[in-house]
Amino acid sequence: MVGYILGRLLWMVPVLLVVSVITFTVMHLTPGGPFDRERKIPDAVRANIERKFGLDKPPVIQYLDYISGVLRGDLGPSFRDPRNSVSEILLSGLPVTAQLGAMALILGVIVGVPIGTVAALKQNTWVDYLGVAFSVSGYSIPSFVLAVIFILIFSVSLHWLPSSNWGTPAHMIMPTVALATGPAAILARYTRASILDVMRQDYIRTARAKGIHERLVITKHMLRNALIPVVTILGPIIAALITGSFIIETMFYVPGVGRLFVLAVAERDYPMIMGTTLFYAAIVALMNLVVDVLYGLIDPRIQVAS
């Protein structure tokens, strides 16, 4: 197990390297620059600024300089806020993004898995139809559309919840629910399909034939095996929560990493774009590794190759 984890961690290095090359290339091929303004900057001033940040060098040298800094733990200064480094800015927004993502994931699990379970156990009843309707509608409606609907209803019309900022439970409700609805719908759909498949297996019929209480059949034999496909999609769900937080944090003015990334793209803040992209790529890779390790914990029959 330890060897497998170390091997996966080492594979993250070339993955992050490829991500950095693609991001750097696309970033420099995109029209516009970090110091393009409505008021034209004098050429002498622009030249001094570009020299200060190394933008006067060839792109290949710029990339090599950046990677050498990353290897030393230096993500460079932010063009938008040169007084602070990219690392400091990311660390300032990370707790908020982590809190939002964790709450959305927990809410998605505690809503989606029970809905899928009950829908499967009550197959072809009105309960099942409601569960399927929730899965389809929750998956089909984008999070930013839900955000607009929530703001119009609960902030503009009813004045129950604040429409922006972060800090109090009232501020957290709408962003968390908007971000968690899609994952909850996906989990409900996969849980229902997985349980319906497990219910038809021979060992379930054998357990019932032995007279085991139905609650034990569901919790000990059915759910444990049905959760394996559900855990499989946790990696993509976490990735969706990460990318979805870009829009949600911007719409609700949440001071997290997602909003910082959107501001960096809008202002062509190259170091901030690179640092945020590498940060998100590393998080997604780590979460996929965690999901793979969880397989063996849920089902001992699954052995992780060492």
PDB file of C-alpha atoms in Angstrom:
ATOM      1  CA  MET A   1       0.000   0.000   0.000  1.00  0.00           C
ATOM      2  CA  VAL A   2       2.749   2.445   0.947  1.00  0.00           C
ATOM      3  CA  GLY A   3       4.641   1.686  -2.255  1.00  0.00           C
ATOM      4  CA  TYR A   4       1.505   2.208  -4.311  1.00  0.00           C
ATOM      5  CA  ILE A   5       0.814   5.587  -2.675  1.00  0.00           C
ATOM      6  CA  LEU A   6       4.408   6.737  -3.171  1.00  0.00           C
ATOM      7  CA  GLY A   7       4.301   5.647  -6.805  1.00  0.00           C
ATOM      8  CA  ARG A   8       1.113   7.593  -7.414  1.00  0.00           C
ATOM      9  CA  LEU A   9       2.574  10.658  -5.725  1.00  0.00           C
ATOM     10  CA  LEU A  10       5.643  10.459  -7.970  1.00  0.00           C
ATOM     11  CA  TRP A  11       3.397  10.233 -11.042  1.00  0.00           C
ATOM     12  CA  MET A  12       1.877  13.550 -10.009  1.00  0.00           C
ATOM     13  CA  VAL A  13       5.136  15.289 -10.944  1.00  0.00           C
ATOM     14  CA  PRO A  14       4.924  14.688 -14.731  1.00  0.00           C
ATOM     15  CA  VAL A  15       1.167  15.329 -14.605  1.00  0.00           C
ATOM     16  CA  LEU A  16       1.667  18.731 -13.009  1.00  0.00           C
ATOM     17  CA  LEU A  17       4.508  19.438 -15.441  1.00  0.00           C
ATOM     18  CA  VAL A  18       2.232  18.796 -18.430  1.00  0.00           C
ATOM     19  CA  VAL A  19      -0.491  20.940 -16.860  1.00  0.00           C
ATOM     20  CA  SER A  20       1.992  23.773 -16.351  1.00  0.00           C
ATOM     21  CA  VAL A  21       3.212  23.603 -19.969  1.00  0.00           C
ATOM     22  CA  ILE A  22      -0.330  23.668 -21.369  1.00  0.00           C
ATOM     23  CA  THR A  23      -1.421  26.487 -19.047  1.00  0.00           C
ATOM     24  CA  PHE A  24       1.683  28.578 -19.783  1.00  0.00           C
ATOM     25  CA  THR A  25       1.286  28.101 -23.555  1.00  0.00           C
ATOM     26  CA  VAL A  26      -2.428  28.940 -23.661  1.00  0.00           C
ATOM     27  CA  MET A  27      -1.919  31.881 -21.313  1.00  0.00           C
ATOM     28  CA  HIS A  28       0.734  33.477 -23.537  1.00  0.00           C
ATOM     29  CA  LEU A  29      -1.123  32.745 -26.788  1.00  0.00           C
ATOM     30  CA  THR A  30      -4.265  34.483 -25.520  1.00  0.00           C
ATOM     31  CA  PRO A  31      -4.567  38.048 -26.870  1.00  0.00           C
ATOM     32  CA  GLY A  32      -3.845  40.805 -24.383  1.00  0.00           C
ATOM     33  CA  GLY A  33      -1.319  41.171 -21.608  1.00  0.00           C
ATOM     34  CA  PRO A  34      -1.183  41.732 -17.870  1.00  0.00           C
ATOM     35  CA  PHE A  35      -0.468  45.452 -18.246  1.00  0.00           C
ATOM     36  CA  ASP A  36      -2.946  46.335 -20.987  1.00  0.00           C
ATOM     37  CA  ARG A  37      -5.151  49.105 -19.699  1.00  0.00           C
ATOM     38  CA  GLU A  38      -7.754  51.465 -21.101  1.00  0.00           C
ATOM     39  CA  ARG A  39      -5.173  54.223 -20.650  1.00  0.00           C
ATOM     40  CA  LYS A  40      -2.066  53.386 -22.636  1.00  0.00           C
ATOM     41  CA  ILE A  41       1.035  52.977 -20.497  1.00  0.00           C
ATOM     42  CA  PRO A  42       4.129  54.825 -21.790  1.00  0.00           C
ATOM     43  CA  ASP A  43       6.546  52.506 -23.560  1.00  0.00           C
ATOM     44  CA  ALA A  44       9.364  53.265 -21.121  1.00  0.00           C
ATOM     45  CA  VAL A  45       7.170  52.446 -18.132  1.00  0.00           C
ATOM     46  CA  ARG A  46       5.942  49.228 -19.784  1.00  0.00           C
ATOM     47  CA  ALA A  47       9.504  48.183 -20.546  1.00  0.00           C
ATOM     48  CA  ASN A  48      10.547  48.722 -16.917  1.00  0.00           C
ATOM     49  CA  ILE A  49       7.570  46.727 -15.634  1.00  0.00           C
ATOM     50  CA  GLU A  50       8.216  43.859 -18.034  1.00  0.00           C
ATOM     51  CA  ARG A  51      11.896  43.844 -17.080  1.00  0.00           C
ATOM     52  CA  LYS A  52      10.982  43.740 -13.382  1.00  0.00           C
ATOM     53  CA  PHE A  53       8.764  40.661 -13.822  1.00  0.00           C
ATOM     54  CA  GLY A  54      10.965  38.996 -16.457  1.00  0.00           C
ATOM     55  CA  LEU A  55       8.424  39.380 -19.254  1.00  0.00           C
ATOM     56  CA  ASP A  56      11.090  40.788 -21.572  1.00  0.00           C
ATOM     57  CA  LYS A  57      12.719  37.349 -21.790  1.00  0.00           C
ATOM     58  CA  PRO A  58      11.804  34.696 -24.395  1.00  0.00           C
ATOM     59  CA  PRO A  59       8.800  32.532 -23.373  1.00  0.00           C
ATOM     60  CA  VAL A  60      10.961  29.425 -22.942  1.00  0.00           C
ATOM     61  CA  ILE A  61      13.265  31.234 -20.507  1.00  0.00           C
ATOM     62  CA  GLN A  62      10.231  32.633 -18.665  1.00  0.00           C
ATOM     63  CA  TYR A  63       8.825  29.117 -18.242  1.00  0.00           C
ATOM     64  CA  LEU A  64      12.138  27.671 -17.053  1.00  0.00           C
ATOM     65  CA  ASP A  65      12.542  30.502 -14.566  1.00  0.00           C
ATOM     66  CA  TYR A  66       9.022  29.892 -13.277  1.00  0.00           C
ATOM     67  CA  ILE A  67       9.503  26.134 -12.888  1.00  0.00           C
ATOM     68  CA  SER A  68      12.801  26.653 -11.083  1.00  0.00           C
ATOM     69  CA  GLY A  69      10.962  28.954  -8.669  1.00  0.00           C
ATOM     70  CA  VAL A  70       8.189  26.391  -8.164  1.00  0.00           C
ATOM     71  CA  LEU A  71      10.767  23.727  -7.308  1.00  0.00           C
ATOM     72  CA  ARG A  72      12.051  26.088  -4.609  1.00  0.00           C
ATOM     73  CA  GLY A  73       8.516  26.629  -3.324  1.00  0.00           C
ATOM     74  CA  ASP A  74       8.220  30.116  -4.853  1.00  0.00           C
ATOM     75  CA  LEU A  75       5.164  30.736  -7.038  1.00  0.00           C
ATOM     76  CA  GLY A  76       6.219  34.300  -7.708  1.00  0.00           C
ATOM     77  CA  PRO A  77       4.558  37.646  -6.993  1.00  0.00           C
ATOM     78  CA  SER A  78       1.057  38.481  -8.135  1.00  0.00           C
ATOM     79  CA  PHE A  79       0.902  41.095 -10.900  1.00  0.00           C
ATOM     80  CA  ARG A  80      -2.369  42.373  -9.438  1.00  0.00           C
ATOM     81  CA  ASP A  81      -0.956  42.687  -5.925  1.00  0.00           C
ATOM     82  CA  PRO A  82       2.875  42.697  -6.116  1.00  0.00           C
ATOM     83  CA  ARG A  83       3.167  43.198  -2.362  1.00  0.00           C
ATOM     84  CA  ASN A  84       1.963  39.624  -1.791  1.00  0.00           C
ATOM     85  CA  SER A  85       3.205  36.392  -3.305  1.00  0.00           C
ATOM     86  CA  VAL A  86       0.896  33.962  -5.070  1.00  0.00           C
ATOM     87  CA  SER A  87       1.444  31.463  -2.253  1.00  0.00           C
ATOM     88  CA  GLU A  88       0.273  33.959   0.357  1.00  0.00           C
ATOM     89  CA  ILE A  89      -2.810  34.877  -1.684  1.00  0.00           C
ATOM     90  CA  LEU A  90      -3.709  31.218  -2.231  1.00  0.00           C
ATOM     91  CA  LEU A  91      -3.281  30.440   1.455  1.00  0.00           C
ATOM     92  CA  SER A  92      -5.579  33.331   2.334  1.00  0.00           C
ATOM     93  CA  GLY A  93      -8.383  31.990   0.109  1.00  0.00           C
ATOM     94  CA  LEU A  94      -7.798  28.274   0.698  1.00  0.00           C
ATOM     95  CA  PRO A  95      -9.679  27.972   4.023  1.00  0.00           C
ATOM     96  CA  VAL A  96     -12.821  29.485   2.518  1.00  0.00           C
ATOM     97  CA  THR A  97     -12.705  27.306  -0.610  1.00  0.00           C
ATOM     98  CA  ALA A  98     -11.990  24.199   1.483  1.00  0.00           C
ATOM     99  CA  GLN A  99     -14.877  24.999   3.802  1.00  0.00           C
ATOM    100  CA  LEU A 100     -17.288  25.577   0.909  1.00  0.00           C
ATOM    101  CA  GLY A 101     -16.183  22.426  -0.919  1.00  0.00           C
ATOM    102  CA  ALA A 102     -16.303  20.250   2.212  1.00  0.00           C
ATOM    103  CA  MET A 103     -19.787  21.455   3.151  1.00  0.00           C
ATOM    104  CA  ALA A 104     -21.041  20.939  -0.410  1.00  0.00           C
ATOM    105  CA  LEU A 105     -19.556  17.427  -0.538  1.00  0.00           C
ATOM    106  CA  ILE A 106     -20.996  16.453   2.854  1.00  0.00           C
ATOM    107  CA  LEU A 107     -24.394  17.849   1.932  1.00  0.00           C
ATOM    108  CA  GLY A 108     -24.296  16.048  -1.412  1.00  0.00           C
ATOM    109  CA  VAL A 109     -23.497  12.728   0.272  1.00  0.00           C
ATOM    110  CA  ILE A 110     -26.037  12.967   3.100  1.00  0.00           C
ATOM    111  CA  VAL A 111     -28.758  13.966   0.608  1.00  0.00           C
ATOM    112  CA  GLY A 112     -27.864  11.938  -2.488  1.00  0.00           C
ATOM    113  CA  VAL A 113     -27.026   8.545  -0.970  1.00  0.00           C
ATOM    114  CA  PRO A 114     -30.221   8.254   1.157  1.00  0.00           C
ATOM    115  CA  ILE A 115     -32.407   9.418  -1.739  1.00  0.00           C
ATOM    116  CA  GLY A 116     -30.841   6.839  -4.053  1.00  0.00           C
ATOM    117  CA  THR A 117     -31.123   4.119  -1.410  1.00  0.00           C
ATOM    118  CA  VAL A 118     -34.789   4.759  -0.633  1.00  0.00           C
ATOM    119  CA  ALA A 119     -35.628   5.068  -4.338  1.00  0.00           C
ATOM    120  CA  ALA A 120     -34.068   1.667  -5.037  1.00  0.00           C
ATOM    121  CA  LEU A 121     -35.788  -0.018  -2.083  1.00  0.00           C
ATOM    122  CA  LYS A 122     -39.112   1.491  -3.190  1.00  0.00           C
ATOM    123  CA  GLN A 123     -38.637   0.786  -6.886  1.00  0.00           C
ATOM    124  CA  ASN A 124     -41.550   1.703  -9.204  1.00  0.00           C
ATOM    125  CA  THR A 125     -43.396   3.579  -6.480  1.00  0.00           C
ATOM    126  CA  TRP A 126     -44.051   7.308  -6.141  1.00  0.00           C
ATOM    127  CA  VAL A 127     -41.009   7.535  -3.846  1.00  0.00           C
ATOM    128  CA  ASP A 128     -38.831   6.117  -6.603  1.00  0.00           C
ATOM    129  CA  TYR A 129     -40.307   8.499  -9.158  1.00  0.00           C
ATOM    130  CA  LEU A 130     -39.576  11.482  -6.900  1.00  0.00           C
ATOM    131  CA  GLY A 131     -36.009  10.299  -6.429  1.00  0.00           C
ATOM    132  CA  VAL A 132     -35.498   9.904 -10.173  1.00  0.00           C
ATOM    133  CA  ALA A 133     -37.048  13.334 -10.773  1.00  0.00           C
ATOM    134  CA  PHE A 134     -34.607  14.859  -8.281  1.00  0.00           C
ATOM    135  CA  SER A 135     -31.672  13.100  -9.951  1.00  0.00           C
ATOM    136  CA  VAL A 136     -32.610  14.278 -13.443  1.00  0.00           C
ATOM    137  CA  SER A 137     -33.479  17.861 -12.510  1.00  0.00           C
ATOM    138  CA  GLY A 138     -30.545  18.315 -10.115  1.00  0.00           C
ATOM    139  CA  TYR A 139     -28.085  17.036 -12.703  1.00  0.00           C
ATOM    140  CA  SER A 140     -29.602  19.047 -15.572  1.00  0.00           C
ATOM    141  CA  ILE A 141     -29.743  22.473 -13.929  1.00  0.00           C
ATOM    142  CA  PRO A 142     -26.300  24.160 -13.795  1.00  0.00           C
ATOM    143  CA  SER A 143     -25.121  25.487 -10.440  1.00  0.00           C
ATOM    144  CA  PHE A 144     -24.989  29.075 -11.690  1.00  0.00           C
ATOM    145  CA  VAL A 145     -28.663  28.882 -12.736  1.00  0.00           C
ATOM    146  CA  LEU A 146     -29.562  27.633  -9.259  1.00  0.00           C
ATOM    147  CA  ALA A 147     -27.494  30.469  -7.806  1.00  0.00           C
ATOM    148  CA  VAL A 148     -29.491  33.054  -9.765  1.00  0.00           C
ATOM    149  CA  ILE A 149     -32.781  31.431  -8.737  1.00  0.00           C
ATOM    150  CA  PHE A 150     -31.752  31.343  -5.072  1.00  0.00           C
ATOM    151  CA  ILE A 151     -30.660  34.982  -5.124  1.00  0.00           C
ATOM    152  CA  LEU A 152     -33.894  36.113  -6.785  1.00  0.00           C
ATOM    153  CA  ILE A 153     -36.106  34.146  -4.372  1.00  0.00           C
ATOM    154  CA  PHE A 154     -34.342  34.233  -1.010  1.00  0.00           C
ATOM    155  CA  SER A 155     -32.473  37.536  -1.274  1.00  0.00           C
ATOM    156  CA  VAL A 156     -34.377  39.820  -3.626  1.00  0.00           C
ATOM    157  CA  SER A 157     -37.968  38.676  -3.026  1.00  0.00           C
ATOM    158  CA  LEU A 158     -38.068  37.236   0.501  1.00  0.00           C
ATOM    159  CA  HIS A 159     -35.025  38.991   2.016  1.00  0.00           C
ATOM    160  CA  TRP A 160     -34.274  35.873   4.050  1.00  0.00           C
ATOM    161  CA  LEU A 161     -30.609  35.375   3.132  1.00  0.00           C
ATOM    162  CA  PRO A 162     -27.730  37.686   2.125  1.00  0.00           C
ATOM    163  CA  SER A 163     -26.764  37.482  -1.532  1.00  0.00           C
ATOM    164  CA  SER A 164     -23.005  37.921  -1.123  1.00  0.00           C
ATOM    165  CA  ASN A 165     -19.965  37.597   1.119  1.00  0.00           C
ATOM    166  CA  TRP A 166     -18.989  34.843   3.562  1.00  0.00           C
ATOM    167  CA  GLY A 167     -18.596  34.304   7.265  1.00  0.00           C
ATOM    168  CA  THR A 168     -21.942  33.626   8.954  1.00  0.00           C
ATOM    169  CA  PRO A 169     -24.165  30.541   8.494  1.00  0.00           C
ATOM    170  CA  ALA A 170     -26.679  32.696   6.633  1.00  0.00           C
ATOM    171  CA  HIS A 171     -24.001  33.607   4.069  1.00  0.00           C
ATOM    172  CA  MET A 172     -23.062  29.941   3.585  1.00  0.00           C
ATOM    173  CA  ILE A 173     -26.485  28.437   2.882  1.00  0.00           C
ATOM    174  CA  MET A 174     -27.097  29.471  -0.722  1.00  0.00           C
ATOM    175  CA  PRO A 175     -23.551  28.884  -2.068  1.00  0.00           C
ATOM    176  CA  THR A 176     -23.376  25.472  -0.389  1.00  0.00           C
ATOM    177  CA  VAL A 177     -26.780  24.298  -1.612  1.00  0.00           C
ATOM    178  CA  ALA A 178     -26.184  25.605  -5.144  1.00  0.00           C
ATOM    179  CA  LEU A 179     -22.838  23.812  -5.324  1.00  0.00           C
ATOM    180  CA  ALA A 180     -24.087  20.586  -3.680  1.00  0.00           C
ATOM    181  CA  THR A 181     -27.251  20.026  -5.732  1.00  0.00           C
ATOM    182  CA  GLY A 182     -25.482  18.581  -8.775  1.00  0.00           C
ATOM    183  CA  PRO A 183     -23.298  16.131  -6.814  1.00  0.00           C
ATOM    184  CA  ALA A 184     -26.307  15.070  -4.713  1.00  0.00           C
ATOM    185  CA  ALA A 185     -28.267  14.281  -7.883  1.00  0.00           C
ATOM    186  CA  ILE A 186     -25.366  12.278  -9.352  1.00  0.00           C
ATOM    187  CA  LEU A 187     -24.871  10.323  -6.118  1.00  0.00           C
ATOM    188  CA  ALA A 188     -28.600   9.580  -5.894  1.00  0.00           C
ATOM    189  CA  ARG A 189     -28.614   8.246  -9.449  1.00  0.00           C
ATOM    190  CA  TYR A 190     -25.532   6.043  -9.007  1.00  0.00           C
ATOM    191  CA  THR A 191     -26.633   4.804  -5.579  1.00  0.00           C
ATOM    192  CA  ARG A 192     -30.045   3.770  -6.902  1.00  0.00           C
ATOM    193  CA  ALA A 193     -28.572   1.933  -9.901  1.00  0.00           C
ATOM    194  CA  SER A 194     -25.917   0.221  -7.781  1.00  0.00           C
ATOM    195  CA  ILE A 195     -28.374  -0.962  -5.121  1.00  0.00           C
ATOM    196  CA  LEU A 196     -30.782  -2.284  -7.748  1.00  0.00           C
ATOM    197  CA  ASP A 197     -27.910  -4.315  -9.190  1.00  0.00           C
ATOM    198  CA  VAL A 198     -26.804  -5.647  -5.781  1.00  0.00           C
ATOM    199  CA  MET A 199     -30.372  -6.554  -4.802  1.00  0.00           C
ATOM    200  CA  ARG A 200     -30.433  -9.155  -7.579  1.00  0.00           C
ATOM    201  CA  GLN A 201     -27.255 -10.909  -6.458  1.00  0.00           C
ATOM    202  CA  ASP A 202     -27.339 -14.456  -5.048  1.00  0.00           C
ATOM    203  CA  TYR A 203     -25.748 -13.550  -1.704  1.00  0.00           C
ATOM    204  CA  ILE A 204     -28.602 -11.125  -0.965  1.00  0.00           C
ATOM    205  CA  ARG A 205     -31.175 -13.830  -1.581  1.00  0.00           C
ATOM    206  CA  THR A 206     -29.106 -16.228   0.557  1.00  0.00           C
ATOM    207  CA  ALA A 207     -28.941 -13.731   3.433  1.00  0.00           C
ATOM    208  CA  ARG A 208     -32.705 -13.275   3.346  1.00  0.00           C
ATOM    209  CA  ALA A 209     -33.256 -17.033   3.133  1.00  0.00           C
ATOM    210  CA  LYS A 210     -31.200 -17.469   6.327  1.00  0.00           C
ATOM    211  CA  GLY A 211     -33.685 -15.257   8.122  1.00  0.00           C
ATOM    212  CA  ILE A 212     -31.334 -12.315   8.661  1.00  0.00           C
ATOM    213  CA  HIS A 213     -33.208  -9.157   9.613  1.00  0.00           C
ATOM    214  CA  GLU A 214     -33.932  -6.955   6.617  1.00  0.00           C
ATOM    215  CA  ARG A 215     -32.157  -4.001   8.213  1.00  0.00           C
ATOM    216  CA  LEU A 216     -28.945  -6.023   8.510  1.00  0.00           C
ATOM    217  CA  VAL A 217     -29.313  -7.263   4.945  1.00  0.00           C
ATOM    218  CA  ILE A 218     -29.524  -3.668   3.719  1.00  0.00           C
ATOM    219  CA  THR A 219     -26.791  -2.143   5.878  1.00  0.00           C
ATOM    220  CA  LYS A 220     -24.263  -4.985   6.106  1.00  0.00           C
ATOM    221  CA  HIS A 221     -24.624  -6.816   2.794  1.00  0.00           C
ATOM    222  CA  MET A 222     -26.327  -4.483   0.366  1.00  0.00           C
ATOM    223  CA  LEU A 223     -25.052  -0.979   1.052  1.00  0.00           C
ATOM    224  CA  ARG A 224     -21.418  -1.947   1.585  1.00  0.00           C
ATOM    225  CA  ASN A 225     -21.124  -3.534  -1.847  1.00  0.00           C
ATOM    226  CA  ALA A 226     -23.330  -0.970  -3.542  1.00  0.00           C
ATOM    227  CA  LEU A 227     -21.124   1.903  -2.343  1.00  0.00           C
ATOM    228  CA  ILE A 228     -18.105   0.769  -4.388  1.00  0.00           C
ATOM    229  CA  PRO A 229     -19.362   2.292  -7.690  1.00  0.00           C
ATOM    230  CA  VAL A 230     -20.502   5.341  -5.710  1.00  0.00           C
ATOM    231  CA  VAL A 231     -17.008   5.863  -4.294  1.00  0.00           C
ATOM    232  CA  THR A 232     -15.664   5.572  -7.857  1.00  0.00           C
ATOM    233  CA  ILE A 233     -17.393   8.779  -8.891  1.00  0.00           C
ATOM    234  CA  LEU A 234     -16.295  10.740  -5.833  1.00  0.00           C
ATOM    235  CA  GLY A 235     -13.111  11.759  -7.662  1.00  0.00           C
ATOM    236  CA  PRO A 236     -14.981  13.353 -10.602  1.00  0.00           C
ATOM    237  CA  ILE A 237     -17.494  14.865  -8.160  1.00  0.00           C
ATOM    238  CA  ILE A 238     -14.734  16.534  -6.172  1.00  0.00           C
ATOM    239  CA  ALA A 239     -13.272  17.845  -9.436  1.00  0.00           C
ATOM    240  CA  ALA A 240     -16.713  19.187 -10.361  1.00  0.00           C
ATOM    241  CA  LEU A 241     -16.996  20.871  -6.962  1.00  0.00           C
ATOM    242  CA  ILE A 242     -13.594  22.480  -7.449  1.00  0.00           C
ATOM    243  CA  THR A 243     -14.340  23.812 -10.931  1.00  0.00           C
ATOM    244  CA  GLY A 244     -17.907  24.709  -9.993  1.00  0.00           C
ATOM    245  CA  SER A 245     -16.624  26.846  -7.139  1.00  0.00           C
ATOM    246  CA  PHE A 246     -15.171  29.282  -9.705  1.00  0.00           C
ATOM    247  CA  ILE A 247     -18.644  30.425 -10.698  1.00  0.00           C
ATOM    248  CA  ILE A 248     -20.315  30.063  -7.304  1.00  0.00           C
ATOM    249  CA  GLU A 249     -17.607  31.991  -5.470  1.00  0.00           C
ATOM    250  CA  THR A 250     -17.763  34.755  -8.063  1.00  0.00           C
ATOM    251  CA  MET A 251     -21.565  35.011  -8.047  1.00  0.00           C
ATOM    252  CA  PHE A 252     -21.841  35.048  -4.253  1.00  0.00           C
ATOM    253  CA  TYR A 253     -18.673  37.121  -3.779  1.00  0.00           C
ATOM    254  CA  VAL A 254     -17.051  34.378  -1.698  1.00  0.00           C
ATOM    255  CA  PRO A 255     -13.394  35.276  -0.986  1.00  0.00           C
ATOM    256  CA  GLY A 256     -11.991  31.881  -1.972  1.00  0.00           C
ATOM    257  CA  VAL A 257      -9.421  30.544  -4.418  1.00  0.00           C
ATOM    258  CA  GLY A 258     -12.025  30.136  -7.172  1.00  0.00           C
ATOM    259  CA  ARG A 259     -12.874  33.826  -7.178  1.00  0.00           C
ATOM    260  CA  LEU A 260      -9.168  34.695  -7.080  1.00  0.00           C
ATOM    261  CA  PHE A 261      -8.645  32.572 -10.186  1.00  0.00           C
ATOM    262  CA  VAL A 262     -11.462  34.328 -12.060  1.00  0.00           C
ATOM    263  CA  LEU A 263     -10.000  37.733 -11.146  1.00  0.00           C
ATOM    264  CA  ALA A 264      -6.544  36.552 -12.235  1.00  0.00           C
ATOM    265  CA  VAL A 265      -7.843  35.447 -15.646  1.00  0.00           C
ATOM    266  CA  ALA A 266      -9.694  38.729 -16.134  1.00  0.00           C
ATOM    267  CA  GLU A 267      -6.567  40.751 -15.310  1.00  0.00           C
ATOM    268  CA  ARG A 268      -4.032  38.442 -17.026  1.00  0.00           C
ATOM    269  CA  ASP A 269      -2.223  37.848 -13.744  1.00  0.00           C
ATOM    270  CA  TYR A 270       0.127  35.182 -15.130  1.00  0.00           C
ATOM    271  CA  PRO A 271       1.724  33.954 -11.859  1.00  0.00           C
ATOM    272  CA  MET A 272      -1.684  33.778 -10.186  1.00  0.00           C
ATOM    273  CA  ILE A 273      -3.173  31.819 -13.106  1.00  0.00           C
ATOM    274  CA  MET A 274      -0.267  29.361 -13.094  1.00  0.00           C
ATOM    275  CA  GLY A 275      -0.254  28.947  -9.329  1.00  0.00           C
ATOM    276  CA  THR A 276      -4.006  28.432  -9.068  1.00  0.00           C
ATOM    277  CA  THR A 277      -4.078  25.952 -11.952  1.00  0.00           C
ATOM    278  CA  LEU A 278      -1.267  23.879 -10.453  1.00  0.00           C
ATOM    279  CA  PHE A 279      -2.977  24.011  -7.074  1.00  0.00           C
ATOM    280  CA  TYR A 280      -6.270  22.705  -8.463  1.00  0.00           C
ATOM    281  CA  ALA A 281      -4.525  20.042 -10.557  1.00  0.00           C
ATOM    282  CA  ALA A 282      -2.692  18.783  -7.474  1.00  0.00           C
ATOM    283  CA  ILE A 283      -5.918  18.683  -5.446  1.00  0.00           C
ATOM    284  CA  VAL A 284      -7.747  16.690  -8.139  1.00  0.00           C
ATOM    285  CA  ALA A 285      -4.855  14.212  -8.424  1.00  0.00           C
ATOM    286  CA  LEU A 286      -4.710  13.770  -4.651  1.00  0.00           C
ATOM    287  CA  MET A 287      -8.464  13.220  -4.407  1.00  0.00           C
ATOM    288  CA  ASN A 288      -8.310  10.529  -7.095  1.00  0.00           C
ATOM    289  CA  LEU A 289      -5.585   8.815  -5.084  1.00  0.00           C
ATOM    290  CA  VAL A 290      -7.721   8.994  -1.936  1.00  0.00           C
ATOM    291  CA  VAL A 291     -10.654   7.438  -3.813  1.00  0.00           C
ATOM    292  CA  ASP A 292      -8.469   4.554  -5.031  1.00  0.00           C
ATOM    293  CA  VAL A 293      -7.250   3.878  -1.492  1.00  0.00           C
ATOM    294  CA  LEU A 294     -10.828   3.933  -0.194  1.00  0.00           C
ATOM    295  CA  TYR A 295     -11.708   0.995  -2.466  1.00  0.00           C
ATOM    296  CA  GLY A 296      -9.712  -1.379  -0.312  1.00  0.00           C
ATOM    297  CA  LEU A 297     -11.224   0.004   2.893  1.00  0.00           C
ATOM    298  CA  ILE A 298     -14.805  -0.468   1.672  1.00  0.00           C
ATOM    299  CA  ASP A 299     -14.283  -3.886   0.103  1.00  0.00           C
ATOM    300  CA  PRO A 300     -11.384  -5.998   1.414  1.00  0.00           C
ATOM    301  CA  ARG A 301     -11.617  -8.133  -1.746  1.00  0.00           C
ATOM    302  CA  ILE A 302     -10.124  -5.214  -3.687  1.00  0.00           C
ATOM    303  CA  GLN A 303      -6.365  -5.152  -3.181  1.00  0.00           C
ATOM    304  CA  VAL A 304      -4.331  -2.090  -4.167  1.00  0.00           C
ATOM    305  CA  ALA A 305      -1.262  -3.133  -6.102  1.00  0.00           C
ATOM    306  CA  SER A 306       1.972  -2.369  -4.286  1.00  0.00           C
TER     307      SER A 306
END
